[in-house]
mmCIF file of C-alpha atoms in Angstrom:
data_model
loop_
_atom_site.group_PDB
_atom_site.id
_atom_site.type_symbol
_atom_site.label_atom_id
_atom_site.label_comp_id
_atom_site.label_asym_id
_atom_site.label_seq_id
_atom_site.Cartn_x
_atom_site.Cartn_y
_atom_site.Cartn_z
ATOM 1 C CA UNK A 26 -102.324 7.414 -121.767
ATOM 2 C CA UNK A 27 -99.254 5.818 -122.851
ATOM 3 C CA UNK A 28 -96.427 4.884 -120.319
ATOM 4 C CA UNK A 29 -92.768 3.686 -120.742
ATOM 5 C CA UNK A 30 -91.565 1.505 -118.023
ATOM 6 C CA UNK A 31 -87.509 1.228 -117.262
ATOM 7 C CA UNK A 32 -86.353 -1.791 -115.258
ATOM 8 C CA UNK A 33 -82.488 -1.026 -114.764
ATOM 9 C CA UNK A 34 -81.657 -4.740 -113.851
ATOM 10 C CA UNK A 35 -78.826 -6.252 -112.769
ATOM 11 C CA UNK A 36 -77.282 -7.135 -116.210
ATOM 12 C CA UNK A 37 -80.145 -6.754 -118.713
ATOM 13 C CA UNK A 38 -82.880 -3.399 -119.126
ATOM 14 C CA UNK A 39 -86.435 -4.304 -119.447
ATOM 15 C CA UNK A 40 -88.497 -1.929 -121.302
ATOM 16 C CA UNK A 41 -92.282 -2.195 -121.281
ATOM 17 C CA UNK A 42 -95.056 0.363 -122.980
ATOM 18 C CA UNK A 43 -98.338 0.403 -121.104
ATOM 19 C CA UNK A 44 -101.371 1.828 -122.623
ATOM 20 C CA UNK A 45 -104.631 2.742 -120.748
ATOM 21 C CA UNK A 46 -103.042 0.544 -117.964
ATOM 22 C CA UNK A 47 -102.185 -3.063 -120.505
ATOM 23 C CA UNK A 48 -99.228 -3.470 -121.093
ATOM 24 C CA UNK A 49 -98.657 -3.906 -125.493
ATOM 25 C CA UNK A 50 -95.477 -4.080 -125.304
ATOM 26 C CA UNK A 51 -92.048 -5.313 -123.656
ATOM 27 C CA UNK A 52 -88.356 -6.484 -123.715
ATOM 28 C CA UNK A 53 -85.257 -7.164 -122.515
ATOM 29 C CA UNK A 54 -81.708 -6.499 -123.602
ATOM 30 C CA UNK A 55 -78.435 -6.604 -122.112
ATOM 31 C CA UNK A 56 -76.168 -4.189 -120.758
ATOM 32 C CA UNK A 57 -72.831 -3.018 -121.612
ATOM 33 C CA UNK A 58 -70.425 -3.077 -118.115
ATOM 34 C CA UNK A 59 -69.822 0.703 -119.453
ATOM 35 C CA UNK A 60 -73.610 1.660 -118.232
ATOM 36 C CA UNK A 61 -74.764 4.895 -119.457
ATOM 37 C CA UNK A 62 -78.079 6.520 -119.667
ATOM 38 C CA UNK A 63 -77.647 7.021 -123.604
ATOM 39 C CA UNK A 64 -77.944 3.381 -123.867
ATOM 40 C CA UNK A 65 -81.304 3.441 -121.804
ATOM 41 C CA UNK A 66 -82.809 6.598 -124.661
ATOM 42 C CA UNK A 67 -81.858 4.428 -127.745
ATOM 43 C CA UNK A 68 -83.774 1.095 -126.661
ATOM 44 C CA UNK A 69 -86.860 3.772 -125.610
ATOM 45 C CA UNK A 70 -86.313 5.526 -128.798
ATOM 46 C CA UNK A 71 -86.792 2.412 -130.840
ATOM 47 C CA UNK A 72 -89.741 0.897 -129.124
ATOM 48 C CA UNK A 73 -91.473 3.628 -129.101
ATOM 49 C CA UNK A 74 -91.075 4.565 -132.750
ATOM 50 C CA UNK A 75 -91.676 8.384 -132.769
ATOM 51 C CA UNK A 76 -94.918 7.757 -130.526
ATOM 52 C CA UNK A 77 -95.479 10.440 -127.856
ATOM 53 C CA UNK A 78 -95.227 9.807 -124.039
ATOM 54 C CA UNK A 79 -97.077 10.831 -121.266
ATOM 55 C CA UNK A 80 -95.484 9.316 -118.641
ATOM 56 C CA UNK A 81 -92.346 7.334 -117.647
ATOM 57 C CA UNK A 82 -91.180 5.168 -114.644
ATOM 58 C CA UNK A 83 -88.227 3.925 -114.104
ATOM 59 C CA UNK A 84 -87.354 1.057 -111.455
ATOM 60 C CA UNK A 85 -83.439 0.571 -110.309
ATOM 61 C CA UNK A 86 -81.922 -2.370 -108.104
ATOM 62 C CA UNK A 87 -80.797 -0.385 -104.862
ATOM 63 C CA UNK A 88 -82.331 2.632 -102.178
ATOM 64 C CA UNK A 89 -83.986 5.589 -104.091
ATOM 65 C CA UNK A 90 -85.030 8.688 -102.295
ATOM 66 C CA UNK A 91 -87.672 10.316 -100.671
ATOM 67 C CA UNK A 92 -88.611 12.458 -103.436
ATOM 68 C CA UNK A 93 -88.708 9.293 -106.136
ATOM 69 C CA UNK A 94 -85.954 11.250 -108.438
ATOM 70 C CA UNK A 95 -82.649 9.136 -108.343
ATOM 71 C CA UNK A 96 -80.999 6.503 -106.999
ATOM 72 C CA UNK A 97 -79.102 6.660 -104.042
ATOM 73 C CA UNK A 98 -77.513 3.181 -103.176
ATOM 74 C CA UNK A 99 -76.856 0.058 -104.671
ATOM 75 C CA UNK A 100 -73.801 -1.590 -103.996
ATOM 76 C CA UNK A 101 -71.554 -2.478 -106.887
ATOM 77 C CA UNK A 102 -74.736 -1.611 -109.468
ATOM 78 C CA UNK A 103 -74.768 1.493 -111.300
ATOM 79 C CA UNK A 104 -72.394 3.910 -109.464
ATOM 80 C CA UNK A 105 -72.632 5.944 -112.278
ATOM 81 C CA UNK A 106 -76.428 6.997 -111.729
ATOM 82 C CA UNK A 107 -75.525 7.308 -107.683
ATOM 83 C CA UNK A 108 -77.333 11.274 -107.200
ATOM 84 C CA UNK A 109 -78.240 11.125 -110.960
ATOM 85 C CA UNK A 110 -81.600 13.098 -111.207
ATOM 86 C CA UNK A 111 -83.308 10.819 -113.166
ATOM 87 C CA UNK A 112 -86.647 12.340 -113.334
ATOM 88 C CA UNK A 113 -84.879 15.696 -114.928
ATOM 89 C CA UNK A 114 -83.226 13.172 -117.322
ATOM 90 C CA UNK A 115 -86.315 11.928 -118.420
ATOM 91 C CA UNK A 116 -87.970 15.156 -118.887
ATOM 92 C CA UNK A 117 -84.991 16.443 -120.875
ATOM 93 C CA UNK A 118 -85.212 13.535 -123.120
ATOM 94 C CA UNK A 119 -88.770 12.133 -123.749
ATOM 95 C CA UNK A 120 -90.483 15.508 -122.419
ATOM 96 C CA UNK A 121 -92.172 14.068 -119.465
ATOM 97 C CA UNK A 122 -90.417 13.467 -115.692
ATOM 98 C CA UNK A 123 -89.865 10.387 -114.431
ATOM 99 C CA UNK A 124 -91.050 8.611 -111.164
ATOM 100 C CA UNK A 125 -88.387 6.502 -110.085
ATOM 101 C CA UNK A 126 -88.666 3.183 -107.250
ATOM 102 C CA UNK A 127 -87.134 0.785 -105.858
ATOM 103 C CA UNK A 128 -87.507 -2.175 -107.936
ATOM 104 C CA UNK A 129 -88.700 -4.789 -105.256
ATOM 105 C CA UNK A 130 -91.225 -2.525 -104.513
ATOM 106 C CA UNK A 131 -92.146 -1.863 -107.941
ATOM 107 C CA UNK A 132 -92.384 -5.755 -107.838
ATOM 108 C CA UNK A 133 -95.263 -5.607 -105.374
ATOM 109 C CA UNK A 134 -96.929 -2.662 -106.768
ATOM 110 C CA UNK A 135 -97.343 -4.828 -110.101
ATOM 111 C CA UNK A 136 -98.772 -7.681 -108.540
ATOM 112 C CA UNK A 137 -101.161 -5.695 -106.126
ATOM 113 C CA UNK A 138 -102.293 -3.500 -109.235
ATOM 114 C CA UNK A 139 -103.375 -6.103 -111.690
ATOM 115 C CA UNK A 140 -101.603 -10.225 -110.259
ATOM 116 C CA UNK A 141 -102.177 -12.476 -107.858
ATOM 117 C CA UNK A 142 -102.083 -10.073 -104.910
ATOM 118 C CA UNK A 143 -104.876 -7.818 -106.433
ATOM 119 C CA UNK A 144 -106.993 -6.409 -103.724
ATOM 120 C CA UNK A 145 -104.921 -6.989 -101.049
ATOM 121 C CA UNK A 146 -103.625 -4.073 -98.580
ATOM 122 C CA UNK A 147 -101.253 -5.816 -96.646
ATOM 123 C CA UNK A 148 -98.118 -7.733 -98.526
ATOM 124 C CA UNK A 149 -94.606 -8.501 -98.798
ATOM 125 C CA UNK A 150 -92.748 -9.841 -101.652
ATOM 126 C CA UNK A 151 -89.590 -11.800 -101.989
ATOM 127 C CA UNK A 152 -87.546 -11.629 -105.266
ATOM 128 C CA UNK A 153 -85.031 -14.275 -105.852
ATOM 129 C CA UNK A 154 -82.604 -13.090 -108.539
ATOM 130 C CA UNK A 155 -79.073 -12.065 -108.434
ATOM 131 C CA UNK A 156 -79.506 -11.039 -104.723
ATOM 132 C CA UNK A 157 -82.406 -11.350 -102.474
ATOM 133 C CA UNK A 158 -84.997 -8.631 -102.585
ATOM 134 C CA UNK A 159 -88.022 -7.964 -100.510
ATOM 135 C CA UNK A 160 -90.670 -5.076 -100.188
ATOM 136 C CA UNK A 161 -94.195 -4.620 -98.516
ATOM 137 C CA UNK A 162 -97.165 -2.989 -98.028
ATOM 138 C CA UNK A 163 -99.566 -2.063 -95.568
ATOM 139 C CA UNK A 164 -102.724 -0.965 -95.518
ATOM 140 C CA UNK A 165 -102.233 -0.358 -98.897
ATOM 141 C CA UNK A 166 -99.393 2.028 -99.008
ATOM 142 C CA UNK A 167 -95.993 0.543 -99.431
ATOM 143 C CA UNK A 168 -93.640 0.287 -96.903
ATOM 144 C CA UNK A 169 -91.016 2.960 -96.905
ATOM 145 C CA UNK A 170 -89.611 4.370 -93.936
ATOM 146 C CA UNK A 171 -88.216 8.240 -92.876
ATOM 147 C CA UNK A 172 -84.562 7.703 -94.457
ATOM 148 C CA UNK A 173 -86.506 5.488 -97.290
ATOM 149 C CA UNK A 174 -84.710 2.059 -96.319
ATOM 150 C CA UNK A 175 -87.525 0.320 -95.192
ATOM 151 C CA UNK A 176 -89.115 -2.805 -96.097
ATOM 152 C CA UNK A 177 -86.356 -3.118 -98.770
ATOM 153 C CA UNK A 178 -83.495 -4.925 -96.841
ATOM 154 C CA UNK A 179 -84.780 -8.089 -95.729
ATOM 155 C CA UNK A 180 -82.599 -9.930 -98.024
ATOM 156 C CA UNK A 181 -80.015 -8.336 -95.736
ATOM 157 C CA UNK A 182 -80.981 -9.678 -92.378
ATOM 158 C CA UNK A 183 -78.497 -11.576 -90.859
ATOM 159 C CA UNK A 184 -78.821 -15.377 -90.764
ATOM 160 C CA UNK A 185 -75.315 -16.644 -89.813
ATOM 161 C CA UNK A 186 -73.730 -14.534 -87.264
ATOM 162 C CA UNK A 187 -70.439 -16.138 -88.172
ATOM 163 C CA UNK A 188 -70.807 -15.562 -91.570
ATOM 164 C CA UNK A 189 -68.899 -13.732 -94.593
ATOM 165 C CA UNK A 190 -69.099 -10.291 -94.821
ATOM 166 C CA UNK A 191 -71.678 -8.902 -97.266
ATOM 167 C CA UNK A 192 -70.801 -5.557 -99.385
ATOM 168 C CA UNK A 193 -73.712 -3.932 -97.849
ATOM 169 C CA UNK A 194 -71.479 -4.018 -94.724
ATOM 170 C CA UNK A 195 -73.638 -6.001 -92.829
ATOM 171 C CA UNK A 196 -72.179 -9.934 -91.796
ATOM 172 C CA UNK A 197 -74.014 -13.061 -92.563
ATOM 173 C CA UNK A 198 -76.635 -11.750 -94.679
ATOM 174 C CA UNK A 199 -79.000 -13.904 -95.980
ATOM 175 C CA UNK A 200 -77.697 -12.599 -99.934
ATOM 176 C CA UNK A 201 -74.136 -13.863 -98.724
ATOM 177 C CA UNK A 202 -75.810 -17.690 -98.185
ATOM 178 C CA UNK A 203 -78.729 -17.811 -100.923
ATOM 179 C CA UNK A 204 -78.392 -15.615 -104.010
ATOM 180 C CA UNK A 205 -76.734 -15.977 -107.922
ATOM 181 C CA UNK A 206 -73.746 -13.627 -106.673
ATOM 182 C CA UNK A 207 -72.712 -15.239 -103.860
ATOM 183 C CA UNK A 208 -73.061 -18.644 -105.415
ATOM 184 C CA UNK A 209 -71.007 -17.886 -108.288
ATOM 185 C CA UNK A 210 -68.907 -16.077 -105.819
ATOM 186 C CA UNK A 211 -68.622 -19.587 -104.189
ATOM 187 C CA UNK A 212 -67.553 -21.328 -107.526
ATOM 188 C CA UNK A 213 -64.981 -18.462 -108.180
ATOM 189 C CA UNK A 214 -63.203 -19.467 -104.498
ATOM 190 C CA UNK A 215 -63.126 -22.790 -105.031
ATOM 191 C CA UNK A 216 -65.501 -23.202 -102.070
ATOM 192 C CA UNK A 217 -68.445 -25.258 -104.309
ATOM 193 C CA UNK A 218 -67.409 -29.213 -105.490
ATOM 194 C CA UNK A 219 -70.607 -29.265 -108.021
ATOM 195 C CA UNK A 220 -71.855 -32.801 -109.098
ATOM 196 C CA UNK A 221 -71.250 -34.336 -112.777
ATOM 197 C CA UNK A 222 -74.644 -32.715 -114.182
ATOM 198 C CA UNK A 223 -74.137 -28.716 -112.264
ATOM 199 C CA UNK A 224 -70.660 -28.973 -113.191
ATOM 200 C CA UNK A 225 -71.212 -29.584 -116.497
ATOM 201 C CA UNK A 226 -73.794 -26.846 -117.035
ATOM 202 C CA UNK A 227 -70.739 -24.805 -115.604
ATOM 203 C CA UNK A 228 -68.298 -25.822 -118.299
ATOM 204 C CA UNK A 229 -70.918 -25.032 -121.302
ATOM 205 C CA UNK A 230 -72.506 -21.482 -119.617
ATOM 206 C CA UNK A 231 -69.196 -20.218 -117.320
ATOM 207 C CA UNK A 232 -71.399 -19.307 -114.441
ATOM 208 C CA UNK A 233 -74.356 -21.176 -113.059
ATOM 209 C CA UNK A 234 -77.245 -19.786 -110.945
ATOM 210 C CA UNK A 235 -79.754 -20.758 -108.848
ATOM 211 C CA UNK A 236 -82.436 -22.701 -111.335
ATOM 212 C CA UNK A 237 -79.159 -24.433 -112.139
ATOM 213 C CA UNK A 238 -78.957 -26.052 -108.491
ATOM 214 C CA UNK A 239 -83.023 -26.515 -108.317
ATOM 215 C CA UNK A 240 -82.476 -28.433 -111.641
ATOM 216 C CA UNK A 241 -79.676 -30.920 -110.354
ATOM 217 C CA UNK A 242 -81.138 -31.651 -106.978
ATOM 218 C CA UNK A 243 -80.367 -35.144 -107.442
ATOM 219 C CA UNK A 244 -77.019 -34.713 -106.810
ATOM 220 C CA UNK A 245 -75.506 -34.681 -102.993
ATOM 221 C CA UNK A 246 -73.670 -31.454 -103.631
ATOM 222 C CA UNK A 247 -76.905 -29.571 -105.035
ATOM 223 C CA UNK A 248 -79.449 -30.936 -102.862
ATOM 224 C CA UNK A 249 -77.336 -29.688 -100.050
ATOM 225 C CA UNK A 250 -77.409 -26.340 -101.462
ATOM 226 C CA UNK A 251 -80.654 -26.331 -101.839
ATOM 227 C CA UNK A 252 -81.187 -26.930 -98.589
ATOM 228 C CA UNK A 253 -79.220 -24.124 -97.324
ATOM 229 C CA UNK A 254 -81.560 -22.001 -99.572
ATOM 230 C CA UNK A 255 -85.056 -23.279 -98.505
ATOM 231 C CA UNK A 256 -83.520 -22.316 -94.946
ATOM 232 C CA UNK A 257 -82.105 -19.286 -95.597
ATOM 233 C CA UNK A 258 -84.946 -18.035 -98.180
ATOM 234 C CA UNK A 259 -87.614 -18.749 -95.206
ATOM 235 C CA UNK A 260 -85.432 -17.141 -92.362
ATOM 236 C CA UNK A 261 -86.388 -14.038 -94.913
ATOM 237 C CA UNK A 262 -89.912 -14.592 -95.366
ATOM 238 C CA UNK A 263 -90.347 -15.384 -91.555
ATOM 239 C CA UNK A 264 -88.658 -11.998 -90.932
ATOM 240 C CA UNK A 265 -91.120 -10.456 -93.425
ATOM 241 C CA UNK A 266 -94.112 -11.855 -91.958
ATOM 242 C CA UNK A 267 -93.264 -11.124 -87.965
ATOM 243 C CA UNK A 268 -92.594 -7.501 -89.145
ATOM 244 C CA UNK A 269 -95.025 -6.650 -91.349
ATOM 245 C CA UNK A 270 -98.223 -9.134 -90.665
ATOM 246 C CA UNK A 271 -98.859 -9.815 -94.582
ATOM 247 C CA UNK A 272 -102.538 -11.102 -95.554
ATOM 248 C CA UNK A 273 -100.480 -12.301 -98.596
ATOM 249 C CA UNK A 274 -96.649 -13.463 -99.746
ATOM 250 C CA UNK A 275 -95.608 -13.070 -103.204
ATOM 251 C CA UNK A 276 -92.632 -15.056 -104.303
ATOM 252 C CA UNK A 277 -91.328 -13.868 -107.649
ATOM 253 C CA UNK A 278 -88.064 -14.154 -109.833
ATOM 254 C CA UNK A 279 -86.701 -16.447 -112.238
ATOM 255 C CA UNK A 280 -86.196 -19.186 -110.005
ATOM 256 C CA UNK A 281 -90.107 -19.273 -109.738
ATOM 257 C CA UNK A 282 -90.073 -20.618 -112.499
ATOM 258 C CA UNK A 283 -89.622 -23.878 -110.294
ATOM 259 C CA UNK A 284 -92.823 -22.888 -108.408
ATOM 260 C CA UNK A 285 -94.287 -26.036 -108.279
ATOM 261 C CA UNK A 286 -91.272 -27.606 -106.416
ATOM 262 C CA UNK A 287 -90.172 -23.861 -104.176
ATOM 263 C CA UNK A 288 -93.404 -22.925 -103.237
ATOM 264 C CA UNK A 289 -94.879 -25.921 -101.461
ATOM 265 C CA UNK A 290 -91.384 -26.227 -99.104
ATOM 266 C CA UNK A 291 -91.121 -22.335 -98.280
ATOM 267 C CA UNK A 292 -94.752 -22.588 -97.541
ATOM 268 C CA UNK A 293 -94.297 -25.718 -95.484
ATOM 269 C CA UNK A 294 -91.187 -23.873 -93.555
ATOM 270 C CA UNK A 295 -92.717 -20.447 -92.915
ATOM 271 C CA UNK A 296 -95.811 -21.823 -91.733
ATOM 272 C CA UNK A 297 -94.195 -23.904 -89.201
ATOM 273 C CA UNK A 298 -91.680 -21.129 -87.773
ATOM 274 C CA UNK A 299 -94.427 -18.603 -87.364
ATOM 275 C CA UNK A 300 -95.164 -16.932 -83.584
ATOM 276 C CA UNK A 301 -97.686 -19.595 -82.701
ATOM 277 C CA UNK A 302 -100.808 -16.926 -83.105
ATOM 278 C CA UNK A 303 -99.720 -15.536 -86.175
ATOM 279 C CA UNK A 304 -101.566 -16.070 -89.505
ATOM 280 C CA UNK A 305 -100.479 -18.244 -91.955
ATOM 281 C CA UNK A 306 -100.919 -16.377 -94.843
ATOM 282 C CA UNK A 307 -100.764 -17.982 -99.010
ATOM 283 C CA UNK A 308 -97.623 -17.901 -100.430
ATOM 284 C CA UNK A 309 -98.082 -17.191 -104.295
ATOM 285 C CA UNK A 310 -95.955 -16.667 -107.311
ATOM 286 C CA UNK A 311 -96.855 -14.239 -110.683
ATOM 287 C CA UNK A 312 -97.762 -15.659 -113.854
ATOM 288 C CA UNK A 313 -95.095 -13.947 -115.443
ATOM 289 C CA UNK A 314 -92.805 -12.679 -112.787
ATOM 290 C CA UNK A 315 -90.424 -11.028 -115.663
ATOM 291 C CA UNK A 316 -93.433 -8.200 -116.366
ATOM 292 C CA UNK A 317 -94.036 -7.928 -112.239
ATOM 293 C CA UNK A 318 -91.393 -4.688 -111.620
ATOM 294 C CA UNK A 319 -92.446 -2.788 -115.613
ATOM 295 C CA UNK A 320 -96.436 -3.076 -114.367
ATOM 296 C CA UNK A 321 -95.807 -1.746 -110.943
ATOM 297 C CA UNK A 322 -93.746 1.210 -111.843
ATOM 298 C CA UNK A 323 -96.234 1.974 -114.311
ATOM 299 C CA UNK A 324 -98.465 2.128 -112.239
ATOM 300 C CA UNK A 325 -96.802 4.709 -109.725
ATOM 301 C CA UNK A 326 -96.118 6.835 -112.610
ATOM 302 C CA UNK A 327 -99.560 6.912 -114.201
ATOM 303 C CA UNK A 328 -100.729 7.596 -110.072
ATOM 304 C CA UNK A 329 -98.131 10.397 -110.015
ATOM 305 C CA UNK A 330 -99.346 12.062 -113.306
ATOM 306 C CA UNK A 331 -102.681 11.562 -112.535
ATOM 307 C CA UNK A 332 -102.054 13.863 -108.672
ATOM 308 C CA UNK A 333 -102.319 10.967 -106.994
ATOM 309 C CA UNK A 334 -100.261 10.503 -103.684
#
């Protein structure tokens, strides 16, 4: 069985082929800001080669509905595909429909079908990218709620009841204190004085992101923005565990690839601010947590075409 796996990012499109579950194949390109789906059929077309599919997946940054067909939400990301029937797009086009997901939860399908949560029933998963994402299972069925909202918008809890305004409409979200947007967001207003070393990186990229303030920690102005992270990041996972009683944490994105410094503090934080009776459960990070969201949806799409719910 061969499946194509579509992760509409935030800037970029991963594209991964799966065959008899492995994935063979994957990668990334970036996106024009004048999205369209056409873009999406010429990357598939070329991977593929003329190869035949039998199933497709497609993961997308924002609320999805009940039925797995489009996208409903994601603020200021893809407006264009907002009610798009996505499945009937793929089935016009490569001749088989698509399931489409959430990609947080995607995330955590990956990592429970073949990473370092394989096995477990009961997870949540925090994704550090652009904005802070979160998803979770239990008892081995993710975590999705009547209206579909659920388990998704964690990275929206509020943390600072005094704080900004978030475009999700919410105030003080933890996104607004501890993602890539809103700290580029912060260099943009003029509210960030980076050290020597961050502001450099700023002159020779034009934006900087999170790994770019884990890297300069040993300057004042980045180690107290990292601070405000660990904090912020935990408040999350804290939130995550209290809700949904996790026998596991997975913490993936491209900041992981700091593991060996993040991991260790959010551990050390989440364990201590835990209900006293709670369980402590291992916080762990994906080997490669740039294939985590292509696996997972892959994996609900072969389930789908195989009948299963």
């Amino acid at each position: 069985m061969r499946t194509v796996a579509i992760d509409l990012g935030g800037t970029t499109l991963k594209l991964g082929v799966v065959e008899d579950r492995a994935l063979v194949s994957h990668l990334e390109v970036p996106l024009t800001s004048e999205f369209h789906l056409d873009q999406v059929e010429a990357v598939v077309r070329d991977q593929l080669d003329g190869a035949s599919v039998d199933s497709v997946g497609i993961a997308v940054p924002g609320i999805v509905d009940a039925g797995g067909t489009h996208l409903v939400a994601a603020h200021g990301k893809y407006s264009a595909l907002h009610r798009v029937n996505l499945s009937e797009w793929s089935q016009t086009v490569f001749g088989s429909p698509a399931v489409v997901e959430n990609d947080a939860r995607a995330a955590l399908m990956g990592e429970v079908a073949d990473g370092v949560a394989a096995g477990a029933s009961d997870v949540v998963l925090l994704a550090l990218g652009t904005g802070v994402g979160t998803a979770a299972m239990i008892d081995g069925r993710l975590v999705r709620g009547r209206h579909g909202h659920a388990g998704v918008l964690n990275g929206h809890v509020t943390v600072a009841i005094d704080g900004h305004r978030c475009p999700c409409g919410n105030i003080g979200c933890a996104e607004t204190l501890a993602s890539t947007w809103a700290l580029r967001q912060a260099v943009s207003a003029g509210e960030l004085e980076p050290g020597p070393a961050l502001a450099d990186r700023l002159v020779r990229h034009g934006a900087i992101g999170v790994r770019d303030i884990v890297e300069t920690r040993h300057e004042p102005a980045s180690a107290s923005l990292l601070e405000r992270f660990y904090g912020v990041w935990a408040a999350v996972l804290v939130t995550q565990c209290h809700s949904f009683d996790p026998d596991v944490v997975v913490v993936t994105g491209g900041v992981m690839r700091s593991a060996d410094l993040i991991l260790p503090e959010l551990r050390r934080r989440v364990h201590d601010r835990l209900w006293s009776s709670s369980f402590r459960p291992p916080l762990v990070t994906p080997e490669d947590p740039a294939t985590s969201v292509l696996r997972g949806v892959a994996a609900l799409a072969s389930r789908n075409n195989e009948g299963h719910v």
